[in-house]
Amino acid sequence: HLRFQGNVLAIGVLALADSGRTGEEKHFEVRIGLNGADKRLRPGMTARSVINTKQIKGQISIPIHALFEIEGAAHCYMPKRRGYERRRVEIGASNEDFAEVLSGLNEGERVCLTAPMQKSE
């Protein structure tokens, strides 16, 4: 992967149709002016871009797949010696991969990426 820094020059007003994808993702044309030049880049090339709108440092974060909505609140499952503990957490900023944890977890605690199987009774 190549990384370049630049500034967003324009964002398209209408979402673009992408026949190969499903789901609720929306795609917009974005024009980015790169800082500097690189001989590998040519006019008309396309790229996938990540636009960082905010950086959060020094906060606990967990993978978005470790979060479960239960009764309208965010929860995660933590492995324990015998079984699992469900814990309510307060979430701040998030992206498609990670969520900032404002409260409910301490640094170094482990979380499960899937909900534990429920024992049938």
GROMACS .gro file of N, CA and C in nm:
model
  363
    1HIS      N    1   0.083  -0.119   0.000
    1HIS     CA    2   0.000   0.000   0.000
    1HIS      C    3   0.088   0.125   0.000
    2LEU      N    4   0.049   0.219  -0.080
    2LEU     CA    5   0.118   0.348  -0.081
    2LEU      C    6   0.039   0.446   0.005
    3ARG      N    7   0.108   0.533   0.073
    3ARG     CA    8   0.043   0.634   0.155
    3ARG      C    9   0.087   0.771   0.110
    4PHE      N   10  -0.009   0.859   0.091
    4PHE     CA   11   0.017   0.997   0.054
    4PHE      C   12  -0.066   1.086   0.144
    5GLN      N   13  -0.019   1.205   0.169
    5GLN     CA   14  -0.097   1.302   0.243
    5GLN      C   15  -0.142   1.411   0.149
    6GLY      N   16  -0.258   1.467   0.178
    6GLY     CA   17  -0.313   1.572   0.094
    6GLY      C   18  -0.431   1.637   0.160
    7ASN      N   19  -0.502   1.717   0.085
    7ASN     CA   20  -0.620   1.787   0.134
    7ASN      C   21  -0.738   1.757   0.044
    8VAL      N   22  -0.856   1.743   0.104
    8VAL     CA   23  -0.978   1.721   0.027
    8VAL      C   24  -1.011   1.852  -0.044
    9LEU      N   25  -1.024   1.845  -0.177
    9LEU     CA   26  -1.056   1.963  -0.257
    9LEU      C   27  -1.205   1.973  -0.286
   10ALA      N   28  -1.271   1.859  -0.307
   10ALA     CA   29  -1.414   1.859  -0.338
   10ALA      C   30  -1.474   1.723  -0.306
   11ILE      N   31  -1.599   1.724  -0.264
   11ILE     CA   32  -1.674   1.601  -0.237
   11ILE      C   33  -1.801   1.607  -0.320
   12GLY      N   34  -1.829   1.501  -0.396
   12GLY     CA   35  -1.949   1.495  -0.479
   12GLY      C   36  -2.075   1.505  -0.395
   13VAL      N   37  -2.178   1.564  -0.451
   13VAL     CA   38  -2.304   1.585  -0.378
   13VAL      C   39  -2.390   1.459  -0.378
   14LEU      N   40  -2.388   1.382  -0.487
   14LEU     CA   41  -2.472   1.263  -0.499
   14LEU      C   42  -2.390   1.136  -0.483
   15ALA      N   43  -2.450   1.037  -0.417
   15ALA     CA   44  -2.384   0.907  -0.402
   15ALA      C   45  -2.375   0.839  -0.537
   16LEU      N   46  -2.266   0.769  -0.562
   16LEU     CA   47  -2.245   0.697  -0.687
   16LEU      C   48  -2.301   0.557  -0.675
   17ALA      N   49  -2.360   0.507  -0.782
   17ALA     CA   50  -2.409   0.369  -0.785
   17ALA      C   51  -2.292   0.275  -0.804
   18ASP      N   52  -2.290   0.167  -0.729
   18ASP     CA   53  -2.185   0.067  -0.741
   18ASP      C   54  -2.254  -0.068  -0.752
   19SER      N   55  -2.270  -0.118  -0.873
   19SER     CA   56  -2.348  -0.238  -0.898
   19SER      C   57  -2.288  -0.364  -0.836
   20GLY      N   58  -2.160  -0.363  -0.805
   20GLY     CA   59  -2.095  -0.482  -0.750
   20GLY      C   60  -2.107  -0.496  -0.600
   21ARG      N   61  -2.162  -0.399  -0.533
   21ARG     CA   62  -2.167  -0.404  -0.386
   21ARG      C   63  -2.311  -0.406  -0.337
   22THR      N   64  -2.329  -0.461  -0.219
   22THR     CA   65  -2.460  -0.460  -0.155
   22THR      C   66  -2.444  -0.396  -0.019
   23GLY      N   67  -2.553  -0.369   0.046
   23GLY     CA   68  -2.547  -0.309   0.179
   23GLY      C   69  -2.582  -0.162   0.175
   24GLU      N   70  -2.553  -0.094   0.284
   24GLU     CA   71  -2.592   0.046   0.298
   24GLU      C   72  -2.476   0.142   0.276
   25GLU      N   73  -2.366   0.095   0.221
   25GLU     CA   74  -2.254   0.184   0.196
   25GLU      C   75  -2.288   0.282   0.086
   26LYS      N   76  -2.240   0.403   0.103
   26LYS     CA   77  -2.257   0.504   0.000
   26LYS      C   78  -2.119   0.548  -0.045
   27HIS      N   79  -2.106   0.567  -0.174
   27HIS     CA   80  -1.978   0.604  -0.231
   27HIS      C   81  -1.992   0.739  -0.299
   28PHE      N   82  -1.898   0.828  -0.273
   28PHE     CA   83  -1.899   0.961  -0.329
   28PHE      C   84  -1.767   0.988  -0.401
   29GLU      N   85  -1.775   1.064  -0.508
   29GLU     CA   86  -1.652   1.106  -0.574
   29GLU      C   87  -1.586   1.212  -0.487
   30VAL      N   88  -1.459   1.194  -0.463
   30VAL     CA   89  -1.383   1.287  -0.381
   30VAL      C   90  -1.256   1.324  -0.457
   31ARG      N   91  -1.226   1.451  -0.461
   31ARG     CA   92  -1.101   1.497  -0.523
   31ARG      C   93  -1.006   1.540  -0.413
   32ILE      N   94  -0.885   1.483  -0.419
   32ILE     CA   95  -0.785   1.509  -0.317
   32ILE      C   96  -0.661   1.565  -0.384
   33GLY      N   97  -0.614   1.678  -0.334
   33GLY     CA   98  -0.488   1.736  -0.381
   33GLY      C   99  -0.376   1.682  -0.296
   34LEU      N  100  -0.282   1.611  -0.358
   34LEU     CA  101  -0.173   1.548  -0.284
   34LEU      C  102  -0.063   1.649  -0.254
   35ASN      N  103  -0.001   1.632  -0.140
   35ASN     CA  104   0.116   1.712  -0.102
   35ASN      C  105   0.238   1.648  -0.165
   36GLY      N  106   0.298   1.715  -0.260
   36GLY     CA  107   0.416   1.659  -0.327
   36GLY      C  108   0.378   1.581  -0.450
   37ALA      N  109   0.479   1.527  -0.516
   37ALA     CA  110   0.460   1.451  -0.639
   37ALA      C  111   0.525   1.314  -0.624
   38ASP      N  112   0.478   1.221  -0.705
   38ASP     CA  113   0.535   1.087  -0.707
   38ASP      C  114   0.528   1.037  -0.850
   39LYS      N  115   0.639   0.988  -0.904
   39LYS     CA  116   0.647   0.946  -1.043
   39LYS      C  117   0.557   0.826  -1.074
   40ARG      N  118   0.514   0.753  -0.973
   40ARG     CA  119   0.427   0.637  -0.995
   40ARG      C  120   0.283   0.677  -1.025
   41LEU      N  121   0.246   0.801  -0.996
   41LEU     CA  122   0.108   0.847  -1.017
   41LEU      C  123   0.093   0.905  -1.157
   42ARG      N  124  -0.021   0.874  -1.220
   42ARG     CA  125  -0.051   0.922  -1.354
   42ARG      C  126  -0.189   0.987  -1.355
   43PRO      N  127  -0.212   1.082  -1.446
   43PRO     CA  128  -0.345   1.145  -1.457
   43PRO      C  129  -0.453   1.040  -1.483
   44GLY      N  130  -0.568   1.055  -1.417
   44GLY     CA  131  -0.681   0.965  -1.437
   44GLY      C  132  -0.679   0.840  -1.352
   45MET      N  133  -0.574   0.817  -1.275
   45MET     CA  134  -0.569   0.699  -1.188
   45MET      C  135  -0.674   0.714  -1.079
   46THR      N  136  -0.724   0.602  -1.031
   46THR     CA  137  -0.818   0.604  -0.920
   46THR      C  138  -0.751   0.538  -0.799
   47ALA      N  139  -0.809   0.560  -0.684
   47ALA     CA  140  -0.754   0.503  -0.562
   47ALA      C  141  -0.863   0.489  -0.457
   48ARG      N  142  -0.839   0.405  -0.363
   48ARG     CA  143  -0.925   0.398  -0.245
   48ARG      C  144  -0.859   0.486  -0.141
   49SER      N  145  -0.937   0.574  -0.081
   49SER     CA  146  -0.882   0.670   0.015
   49SER      C  147  -0.947   0.654   0.151
   50VAL      N  148  -0.871   0.679   0.252
   50VAL     CA  149  -0.921   0.689   0.388
   50VAL      C  150  -0.903   0.834   0.429
   51ILE      N  151  -1.011   0.897   0.469
   51ILE     CA  152  -1.006   1.037   0.510
   51ILE      C  153  -1.020   1.041   0.661
   52ASN      N  154  -0.912   1.078   0.728
   52ASN     CA  155  -0.915   1.089   0.874
   52ASN      C  156  -0.969   1.226   0.911
   53THR      N  157  -1.084   1.224   0.977
   53THR     CA  158  -1.143   1.350   1.019
   53THR      C  159  -1.110   1.382   1.164
   54LYS      N  160  -1.067   1.280   1.238
   54LYS     CA  161  -1.036   1.301   1.378
   54LYS      C  162  -0.942   1.191   1.424
   55GLN      N  163  -0.843   1.227   1.501
   55GLN     CA  164  -0.754   1.127   1.560
   55GLN      C  165  -0.775   1.130   1.710
   56ILE      N  166  -0.783   1.012   1.766
   56ILE     CA  167  -0.802   0.999   1.911
   56ILE      C  168  -0.681   0.924   1.964
   57LYS      N  169  -0.613   0.985   2.056
   57LYS     CA  170  -0.494   0.923   2.114
   57LYS      C  171  -0.513   0.906   2.264
   58GLY      N  172  -0.457   0.801   2.317
   58GLY     CA  173  -0.459   0.780   2.461
   58GLY      C  174  -0.591   0.728   2.515
   59GLN      N  175  -0.680   0.679   2.429
   59GLN     CA  176  -0.808   0.626   2.473
   59GLN      C  177  -0.811   0.476   2.448
   60ILE      N  178  -0.890   0.406   2.525
   60ILE     CA  179  -0.911   0.264   2.502
   60ILE      C  180  -1.002   0.250   2.380
   61SER      N  181  -0.969   0.157   2.293
   61SER     CA  182  -1.056   0.128   2.179
   61SER      C  183  -1.065  -0.023   2.163
   62ILE      N  184  -1.177  -0.067   2.104
   62ILE     CA  185  -1.197  -0.210   2.079
   62ILE      C  186  -1.247  -0.228   1.937
   63PRO      N  187  -1.227  -0.346   1.881
   63PRO     CA  188  -1.281  -0.371   1.747
   63PRO      C  189  -1.432  -0.355   1.746
   64ILE      N  190  -1.486  -0.299   1.641
   64ILE     CA  191  -1.630  -0.274   1.630
   64ILE      C  192  -1.708  -0.406   1.639
   65HIS      N  193  -1.645  -0.518   1.596
   65HIS     CA  194  -1.712  -0.648   1.600
   65HIS      C  195  -1.726  -0.702   1.742
   66ALA      N  196  -1.662  -0.639   1.839
   66ALA     CA  197  -1.673  -0.682   1.978
   66ALA      C  198  -1.791  -0.616   2.049
   67LEU      N  199  -1.863  -0.526   1.979
   67LEU     CA  200  -1.976  -0.455   2.038
   67LEU      C  201  -2.108  -0.520   1.999
   68PHE      N  202  -2.199  -0.526   2.096
   68PHE     CA  203  -2.331  -0.584   2.074
   68PHE      C  204  -2.434  -0.490   2.136
   69GLU      N  205  -2.538  -0.459   2.059
   69GLU     CA  206  -2.645  -0.374   2.113
   69GLU      C  207  -2.747  -0.462   2.183
   70ILE      N  208  -2.766  -0.435   2.311
   70ILE     CA  209  -2.861  -0.510   2.392
   70ILE      C  210  -2.947  -0.409   2.466
   71GLU      N  211  -3.077  -0.416   2.444
   71GLU     CA  212  -3.172  -0.324   2.507
   71GLU      C  213  -3.132  -0.178   2.485
   72GLY      N  214  -3.087  -0.147   2.365
   72GLY     CA  215  -3.055  -0.010   2.328
   72GLY      C  216  -2.922   0.043   2.379
   73ALA      N  217  -2.840  -0.042   2.439
   73ALA     CA  218  -2.711   0.003   2.491
   73ALA      C  219  -2.599  -0.087   2.438
   74ALA      N  220  -2.478  -0.032   2.430
   74ALA     CA  221  -2.362  -0.108   2.383
   74ALA      C  222  -2.309  -0.197   2.494
   75HIS      N  223  -2.278  -0.320   2.458
   75HIS     CA  224  -2.221  -0.417   2.552
   75HIS      C  225  -2.106  -0.491   2.482
   76CYS      N  226  -2.022  -0.550   2.563
   76CYS     CA  227  -1.922  -0.642   2.511
   76CYS      C  228  -1.914  -0.761   2.605
   77TYR      N  229  -1.857  -0.869   2.556
   77TYR     CA  230  -1.839  -0.989   2.636
   77TYR      C  231  -1.691  -1.005   2.667
   78MET      N  232  -1.666  -1.043   2.791
   78MET     CA  233  -1.528  -1.059   2.837
   78MET      C  234  -1.509  -1.204   2.883
   79PRO      N  235  -1.401  -1.270   2.839
   79PRO     CA  236  -1.377  -1.407   2.884
   79PRO      C  237  -1.339  -1.408   3.031
   80LYS      N  238  -1.397  -1.500   3.104
   80LYS     CA  239  -1.365  -1.520   3.245
   80LYS      C  240  -1.319  -1.664   3.264
   81ARG      N  241  -1.270  -1.694   3.381
   81ARG     CA  242  -1.219  -1.829   3.409
   81ARG      C  243  -1.325  -1.935   3.376
   82ARG      N  244  -1.449  -1.905   3.412
   82ARG     CA  245  -1.560  -1.997   3.382
   82ARG      C  246  -1.667  -1.917   3.309
   83GLY      N  247  -1.662  -1.922   3.179
   83GLY     CA  248  -1.765  -1.856   3.100
   83GLY      C  249  -1.729  -1.715   3.058
   84TYR      N  250  -1.831  -1.632   3.052
   84TYR     CA  251  -1.815  -1.496   3.001
   84TYR      C  252  -1.893  -1.398   3.086
   85GLU      N  253  -1.846  -1.275   3.086
   85GLU     CA  254  -1.916  -1.167   3.155
   85GLU      C  255  -1.962  -1.067   3.049
   86ARG      N  256  -2.090  -1.032   3.055
   86ARG     CA  257  -2.140  -0.927   2.967
   86ARG      C  258  -2.127  -0.795   3.041
   87ARG      N  259  -2.072  -0.694   2.974
   87ARG     CA  260  -2.050  -0.566   3.040
   87ARG      C  261  -2.099  -0.452   2.951
   88ARG      N  262  -2.171  -0.360   3.011
   88ARG     CA  263  -2.217  -0.243   2.939
   88ARG      C  264  -2.101  -0.145   2.925
   89VAL      N  265  -2.087  -0.085   2.806
   89VAL     CA  266  -1.981   0.011   2.781
   89VAL      C  267  -2.041   0.135   2.715
   90GLU      N  268  -1.976   0.248   2.739
   90GLU     CA  269  -2.016   0.371   2.673
   90GLU      C  270  -1.916   0.397   2.561
   91ILE      N  271  -1.970   0.416   2.442
   91ILE     CA  272  -1.888   0.431   2.322
   91ILE      C  273  -1.885   0.576   2.278
   92GLY      N  274  -1.768   0.620   2.235
   92GLY     CA  275  -1.752   0.755   2.180
   92GLY      C  276  -1.741   0.747   2.029
   93ALA      N  277  -1.635   0.803   1.974
   93ALA     CA  278  -1.613   0.805   1.830
   93ALA      C  279  -1.586   0.663   1.779
   94SER      N  280  -1.624   0.638   1.653
   94SER     CA  281  -1.596   0.508   1.594
   94SER      C  282  -1.579   0.523   1.443
   95ASN      N  283  -1.517   0.422   1.383
   95ASN     CA  284  -1.509   0.414   1.238
   95ASN      C  285  -1.551   0.273   1.201
   96GLU      N  286  -1.519   0.229   1.081
   96GLU     CA  287  -1.564   0.097   1.038
   96GLU      C  288  -1.489  -0.017   1.107
   97ASP      N  289  -1.381   0.012   1.177
   97ASP     CA  290  -1.300  -0.092   1.240
   97ASP      C  291  -1.298  -0.089   1.393
   98PHE      N  292  -1.293   0.030   1.452
   98PHE     CA  293  -1.274   0.042   1.596
   98PHE      C  294  -1.371   0.143   1.657
   99ALA      N  295  -1.395   0.126   1.787
   99ALA     CA  296  -1.479   0.219   1.862
   99ALA      C  297  -1.404   0.262   1.987
  100GLU      N  298  -1.413   0.390   2.017
  100GLU     CA  299  -1.353   0.446   2.138
  100GLU      C  300  -1.441   0.408   2.257
  101VAL      N  301  -1.380   0.362   2.365
  101VAL     CA  302  -1.453   0.324   2.486
  101VAL      C  303  -1.435   0.435   2.589
  102LEU      N  304  -1.545   0.503   2.621
  102LEU     CA  305  -1.540   0.612   2.719
  102LEU      C  306  -1.547   0.560   2.862
  103SER      N  307  -1.623   0.453   2.883
  103SER     CA  308  -1.631   0.394   3.017
  103SER      C  309  -1.678   0.250   3.005
  104GLY      N  310  -1.649   0.172   3.109
  104GLY     CA  311  -1.693   0.033   3.114
  104GLY      C  312  -1.581  -0.068   3.099
  105LEU      N  313  -1.467  -0.026   3.046
  105LEU     CA  314  -1.352  -0.115   3.031
  105LEU      C  315  -1.227  -0.048   3.084
  106ASN      N  316  -1.136  -0.130   3.130
  106ASN     CA  317  -1.006  -0.081   3.174
  106ASN      C  318  -0.899  -0.127   3.075
  107GLU      N  319  -0.791  -0.052   3.068
  107GLU     CA  320  -0.682  -0.088   2.978
  107GLU      C  321  -0.633  -0.229   3.009
  108GLY      N  322  -0.611  -0.307   2.904
  108GLY     CA  323  -0.559  -0.442   2.919
  108GLY      C  324  -0.666  -0.549   2.931
  109GLU      N  325  -0.792  -0.513   2.954
  109GLU     CA  326  -0.897  -0.614   2.962
  109GLU      C  327  -0.924  -0.669   2.822
  110ARG      N  328  -0.955  -0.797   2.816
  110ARG     CA  329  -0.980  -0.864   2.688
  110ARG      C  330  -1.129  -0.870   2.660
  111VAL      N  331  -1.165  -0.859   2.533
  111VAL     CA  332  -1.304  -0.870   2.490
  111VAL      C  333  -1.315  -0.977   2.383
  112CYS      N  334  -1.434  -1.034   2.369
  112CYS     CA  335  -1.461  -1.137   2.268
  112CYS      C  336  -1.510  -1.070   2.140
  113LEU      N  337  -1.474  -1.126   2.027
  113LEU     CA  338  -1.519  -1.072   1.899
  113LEU      C  339  -1.654  -1.130   1.856
  114THR      N  340  -1.702  -1.231   1.925
  114THR     CA  341  -1.834  -1.288   1.897
  114THR      C  342  -1.906  -1.309   2.030
  115ALA      N  343  -2.037  -1.310   2.024
  115ALA     CA  344  -2.116  -1.337   2.144
  115ALA      C  345  -2.101  -1.484   2.179
  116PRO      N  346  -2.087  -1.515   2.307
  116PRO     CA  347  -2.073  -1.657   2.346
  116PRO      C  348  -2.201  -1.734   2.316
  117MET      N  349  -2.186  -1.860   2.289
  117MET     CA  350  -2.301  -1.948   2.264
  117MET      C  351  -2.379  -1.960   2.393
  118GLN      N  352  -2.510  -1.949   2.382
  118GLN     CA  353  -2.598  -1.966   2.498
  118GLN      C  354  -2.627  -2.114   2.518
  119LYS      N  355  -2.621  -2.160   2.642
  119LYS     CA  356  -2.653  -2.299   2.672
  119LYS      C  357  -2.802  -2.321   2.654
  120SER      N  358  -2.840  -2.427   2.585
  120SER     CA  359  -2.983  -2.457   2.569
  120SER      C  360  -3.029  -2.527   2.695
  121GLU      N  361  -3.149  -2.490   2.740
  121GLU     CA  362  -3.200  -2.545   2.867
  121GLU      C  363  -3.314  -2.639   2.840
   0.00000   0.00000   0.00000
